mmCIF file of C-alpha atoms in Angstrom:
data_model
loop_
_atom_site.group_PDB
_atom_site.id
_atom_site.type_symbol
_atom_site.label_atom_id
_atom_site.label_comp_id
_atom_site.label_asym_id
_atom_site.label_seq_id
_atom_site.Cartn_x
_atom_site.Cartn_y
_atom_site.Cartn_z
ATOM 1 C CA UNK A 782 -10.937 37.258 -18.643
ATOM 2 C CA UNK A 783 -9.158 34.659 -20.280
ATOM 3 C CA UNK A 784 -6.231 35.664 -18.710
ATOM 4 C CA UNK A 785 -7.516 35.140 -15.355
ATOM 5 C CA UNK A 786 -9.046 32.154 -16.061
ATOM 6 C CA UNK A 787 -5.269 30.674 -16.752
ATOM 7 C CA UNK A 788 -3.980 31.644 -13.676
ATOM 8 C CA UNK A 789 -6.800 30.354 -11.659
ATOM 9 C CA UNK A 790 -6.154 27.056 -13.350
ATOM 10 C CA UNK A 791 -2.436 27.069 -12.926
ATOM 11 C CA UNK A 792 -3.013 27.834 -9.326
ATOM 12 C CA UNK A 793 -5.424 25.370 -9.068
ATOM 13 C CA UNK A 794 -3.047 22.174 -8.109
ATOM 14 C CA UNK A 795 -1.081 24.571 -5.599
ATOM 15 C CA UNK A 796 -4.287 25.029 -3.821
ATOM 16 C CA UNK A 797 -5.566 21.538 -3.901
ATOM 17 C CA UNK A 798 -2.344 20.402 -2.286
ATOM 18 C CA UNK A 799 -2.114 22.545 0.717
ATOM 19 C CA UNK A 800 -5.667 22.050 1.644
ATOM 20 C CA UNK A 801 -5.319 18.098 1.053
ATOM 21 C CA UNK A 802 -5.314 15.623 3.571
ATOM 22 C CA UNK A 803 -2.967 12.647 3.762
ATOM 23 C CA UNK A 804 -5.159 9.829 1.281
ATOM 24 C CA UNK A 805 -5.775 6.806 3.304
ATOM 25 C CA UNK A 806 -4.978 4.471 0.124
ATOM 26 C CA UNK A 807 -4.337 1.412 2.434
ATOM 27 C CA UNK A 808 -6.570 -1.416 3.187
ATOM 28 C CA UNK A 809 -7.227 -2.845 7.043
ATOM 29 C CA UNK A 810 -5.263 -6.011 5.486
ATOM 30 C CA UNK A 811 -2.504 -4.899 3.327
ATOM 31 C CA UNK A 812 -0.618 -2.179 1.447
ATOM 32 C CA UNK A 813 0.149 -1.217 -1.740
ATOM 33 C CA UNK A 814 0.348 1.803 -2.129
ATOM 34 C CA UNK A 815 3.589 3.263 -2.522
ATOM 35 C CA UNK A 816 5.297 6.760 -1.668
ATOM 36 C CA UNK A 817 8.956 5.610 -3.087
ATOM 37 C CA UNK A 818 9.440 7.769 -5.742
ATOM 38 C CA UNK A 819 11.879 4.505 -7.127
ATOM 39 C CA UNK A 820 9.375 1.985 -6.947
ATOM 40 C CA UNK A 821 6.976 4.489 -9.245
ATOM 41 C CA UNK A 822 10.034 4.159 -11.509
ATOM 42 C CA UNK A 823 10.408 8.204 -11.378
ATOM 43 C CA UNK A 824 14.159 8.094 -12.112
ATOM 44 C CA UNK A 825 16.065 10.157 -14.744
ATOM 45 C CA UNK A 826 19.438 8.908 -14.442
ATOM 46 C CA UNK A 827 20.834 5.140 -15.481
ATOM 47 C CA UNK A 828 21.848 3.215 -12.440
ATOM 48 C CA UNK A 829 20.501 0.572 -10.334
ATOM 49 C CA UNK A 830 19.436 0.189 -6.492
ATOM 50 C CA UNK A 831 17.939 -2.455 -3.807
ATOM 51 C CA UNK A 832 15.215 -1.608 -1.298
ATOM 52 C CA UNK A 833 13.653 -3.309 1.620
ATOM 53 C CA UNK A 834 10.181 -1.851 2.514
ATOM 54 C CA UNK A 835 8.290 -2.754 6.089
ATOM 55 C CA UNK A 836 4.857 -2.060 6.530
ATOM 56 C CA UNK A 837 3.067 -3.282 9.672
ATOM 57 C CA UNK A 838 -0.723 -3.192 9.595
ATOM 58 C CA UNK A 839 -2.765 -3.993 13.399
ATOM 59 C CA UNK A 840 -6.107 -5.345 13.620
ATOM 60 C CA UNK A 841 -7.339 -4.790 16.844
ATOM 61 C CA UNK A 842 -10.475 -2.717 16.372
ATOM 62 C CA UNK A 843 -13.683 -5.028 15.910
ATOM 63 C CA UNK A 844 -15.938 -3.686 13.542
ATOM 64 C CA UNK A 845 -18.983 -4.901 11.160
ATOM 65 C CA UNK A 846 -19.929 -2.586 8.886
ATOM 66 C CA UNK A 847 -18.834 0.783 9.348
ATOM 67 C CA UNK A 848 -19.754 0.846 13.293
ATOM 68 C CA UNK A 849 -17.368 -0.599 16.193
ATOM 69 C CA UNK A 850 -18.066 -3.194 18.133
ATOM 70 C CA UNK A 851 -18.183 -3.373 21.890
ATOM 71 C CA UNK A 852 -16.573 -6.458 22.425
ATOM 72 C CA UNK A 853 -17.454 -6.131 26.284
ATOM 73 C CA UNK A 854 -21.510 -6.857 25.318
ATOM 74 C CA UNK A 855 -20.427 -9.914 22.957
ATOM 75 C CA UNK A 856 -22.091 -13.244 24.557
ATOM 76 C CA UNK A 857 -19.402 -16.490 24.056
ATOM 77 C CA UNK A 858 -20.421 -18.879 22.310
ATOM 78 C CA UNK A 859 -21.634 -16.566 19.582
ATOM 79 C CA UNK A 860 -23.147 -17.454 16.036
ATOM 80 C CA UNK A 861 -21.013 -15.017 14.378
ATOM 81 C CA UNK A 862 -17.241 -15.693 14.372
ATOM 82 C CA UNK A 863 -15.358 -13.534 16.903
ATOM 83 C CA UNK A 864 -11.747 -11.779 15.475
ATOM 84 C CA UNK A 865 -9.595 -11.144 18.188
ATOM 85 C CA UNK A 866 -6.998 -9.570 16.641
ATOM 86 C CA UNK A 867 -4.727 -9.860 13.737
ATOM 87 C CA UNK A 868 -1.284 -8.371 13.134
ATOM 88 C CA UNK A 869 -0.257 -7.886 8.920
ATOM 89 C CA UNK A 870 3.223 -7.577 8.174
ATOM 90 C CA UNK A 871 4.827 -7.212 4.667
ATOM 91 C CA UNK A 872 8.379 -6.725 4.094
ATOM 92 C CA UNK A 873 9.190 -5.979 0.032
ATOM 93 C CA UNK A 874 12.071 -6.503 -1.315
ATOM 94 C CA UNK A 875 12.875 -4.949 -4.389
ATOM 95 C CA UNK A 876 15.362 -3.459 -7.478
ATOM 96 C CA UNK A 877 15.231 -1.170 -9.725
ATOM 97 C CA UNK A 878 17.724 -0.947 -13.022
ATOM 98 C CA UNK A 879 17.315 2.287 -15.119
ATOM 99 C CA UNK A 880 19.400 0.978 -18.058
ATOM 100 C CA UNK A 881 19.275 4.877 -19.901
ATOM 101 C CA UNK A 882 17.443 8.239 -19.650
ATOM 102 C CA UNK A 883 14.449 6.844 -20.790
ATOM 103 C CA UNK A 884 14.084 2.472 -19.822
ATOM 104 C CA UNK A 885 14.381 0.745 -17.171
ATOM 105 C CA UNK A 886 12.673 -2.248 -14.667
ATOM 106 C CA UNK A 887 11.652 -2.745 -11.258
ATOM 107 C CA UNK A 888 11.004 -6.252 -9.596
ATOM 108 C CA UNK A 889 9.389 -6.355 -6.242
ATOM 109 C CA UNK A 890 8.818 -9.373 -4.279
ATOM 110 C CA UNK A 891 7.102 -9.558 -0.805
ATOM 111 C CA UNK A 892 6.793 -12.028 1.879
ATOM 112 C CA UNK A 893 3.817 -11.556 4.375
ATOM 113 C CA UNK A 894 3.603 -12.694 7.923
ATOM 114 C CA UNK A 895 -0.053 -12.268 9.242
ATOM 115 C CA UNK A 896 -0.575 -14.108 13.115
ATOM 116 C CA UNK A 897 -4.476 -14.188 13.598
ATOM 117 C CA UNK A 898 -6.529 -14.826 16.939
ATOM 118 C CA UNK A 899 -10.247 -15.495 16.964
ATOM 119 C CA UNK A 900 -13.302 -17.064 18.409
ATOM 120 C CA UNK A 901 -15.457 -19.320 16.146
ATOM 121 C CA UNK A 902 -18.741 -19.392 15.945
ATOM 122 C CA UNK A 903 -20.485 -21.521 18.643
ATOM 123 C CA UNK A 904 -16.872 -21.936 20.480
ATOM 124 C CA UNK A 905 -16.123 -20.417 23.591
ATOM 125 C CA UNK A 906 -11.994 -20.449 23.264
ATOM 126 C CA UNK A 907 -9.706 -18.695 21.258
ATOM 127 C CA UNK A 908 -7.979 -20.166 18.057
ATOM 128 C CA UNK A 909 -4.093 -18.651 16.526
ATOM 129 C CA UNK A 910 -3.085 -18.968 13.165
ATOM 130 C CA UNK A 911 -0.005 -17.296 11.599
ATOM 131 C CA UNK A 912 0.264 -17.277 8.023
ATOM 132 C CA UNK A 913 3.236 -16.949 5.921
ATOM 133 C CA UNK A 914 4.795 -16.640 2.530
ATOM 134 C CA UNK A 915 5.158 -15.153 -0.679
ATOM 135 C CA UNK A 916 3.148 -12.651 -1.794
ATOM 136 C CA UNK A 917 2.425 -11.733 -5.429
ATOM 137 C CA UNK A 918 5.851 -10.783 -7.340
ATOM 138 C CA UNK A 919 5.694 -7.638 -9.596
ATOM 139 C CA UNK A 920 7.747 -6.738 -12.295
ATOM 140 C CA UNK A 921 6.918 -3.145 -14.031
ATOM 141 C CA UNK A 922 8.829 -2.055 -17.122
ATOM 142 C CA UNK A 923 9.001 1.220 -18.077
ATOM 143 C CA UNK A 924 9.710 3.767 -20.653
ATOM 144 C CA UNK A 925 10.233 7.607 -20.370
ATOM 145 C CA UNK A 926 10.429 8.342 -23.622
ATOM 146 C CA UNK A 927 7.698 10.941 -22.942
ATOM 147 C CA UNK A 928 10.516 13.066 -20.712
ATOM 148 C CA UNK A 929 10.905 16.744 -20.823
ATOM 149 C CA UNK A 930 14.078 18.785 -19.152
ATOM 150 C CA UNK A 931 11.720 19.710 -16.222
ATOM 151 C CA UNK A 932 9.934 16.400 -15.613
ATOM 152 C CA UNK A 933 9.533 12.427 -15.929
ATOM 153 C CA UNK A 934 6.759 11.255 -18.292
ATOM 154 C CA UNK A 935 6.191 8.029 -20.298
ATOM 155 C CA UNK A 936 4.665 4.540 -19.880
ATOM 156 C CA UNK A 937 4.907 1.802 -17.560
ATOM 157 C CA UNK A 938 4.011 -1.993 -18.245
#
């Protein structure tokens, strides 16, 4: 029995990952979430390399809550404001420096462009806005001293 148990939980992450759907880690405004294996700082070997990262994020949908909204059976002027639409885009720039087997550093910095259209409340027209500029900078250390011959484990700061 204990045998079996083992197995079962060996097979366990096999299963789990061909019945898994893609994870919808993104919010309606921005992205973080990362699938670059180099920006998770999963590298074994010393070296360095740039990256430039686009993510594009529409707005279109209207929503409050969880619902839609039929914008056709909106009244203008409204007491509520109106969002017509807004387009996110985030372009990262970043590098990565794995001085040995087991340190290294990443810097990422982004720069977000976000143009915005809406109807205020008790206004009948529609407003723009585009915003622009720096996002937050990261810089994440890490160390692999944790690293076996058939994987990458250790700490990241």
């Amino acid at each position: 029995m204990p045998r079996l148990f083992s197995r079962a939980l060996a097979a366990a992450p096999f299963a789990l990952a061909l019945s898994s759907t893609p994870a919808l880690a993104c919010a309606s405004c921005g992205c973080t979430f990362t699938s670059d294996w180099l920006n998770q700082g999963l590298v074994t070997q010393p070296g360095q390399a740039a990256t430039l990262r686009v993510d594009y994020v529409p707005q279109s949908q209207l929503r409050t809550g969880t619902s839609k909204v039929d914008t056709s059976q909106l009244t203008v002027p409204n007491d509520r404001e109106i969002e017509r639409w807004t387009d996110n885009v985030y372009v990262t720039a970043s590098y990565d420096r794995q001085f040995a087997s087991d340190w290294g550093i990443n810097v990422a910095v982004p720069l977000i462009i976000r143009p915005h259209a809406t109807i205020a409340e008790d206004t009948d027209g529609e407003s723009r806005s585009r915003t622009h500029g720096l996002g937050d900078i990261r810089v994440t250390a890490r160390w692999q001293g944790l690293s076996t011959p058939s994987g990458v484990t250790g700490l990241q700061f």
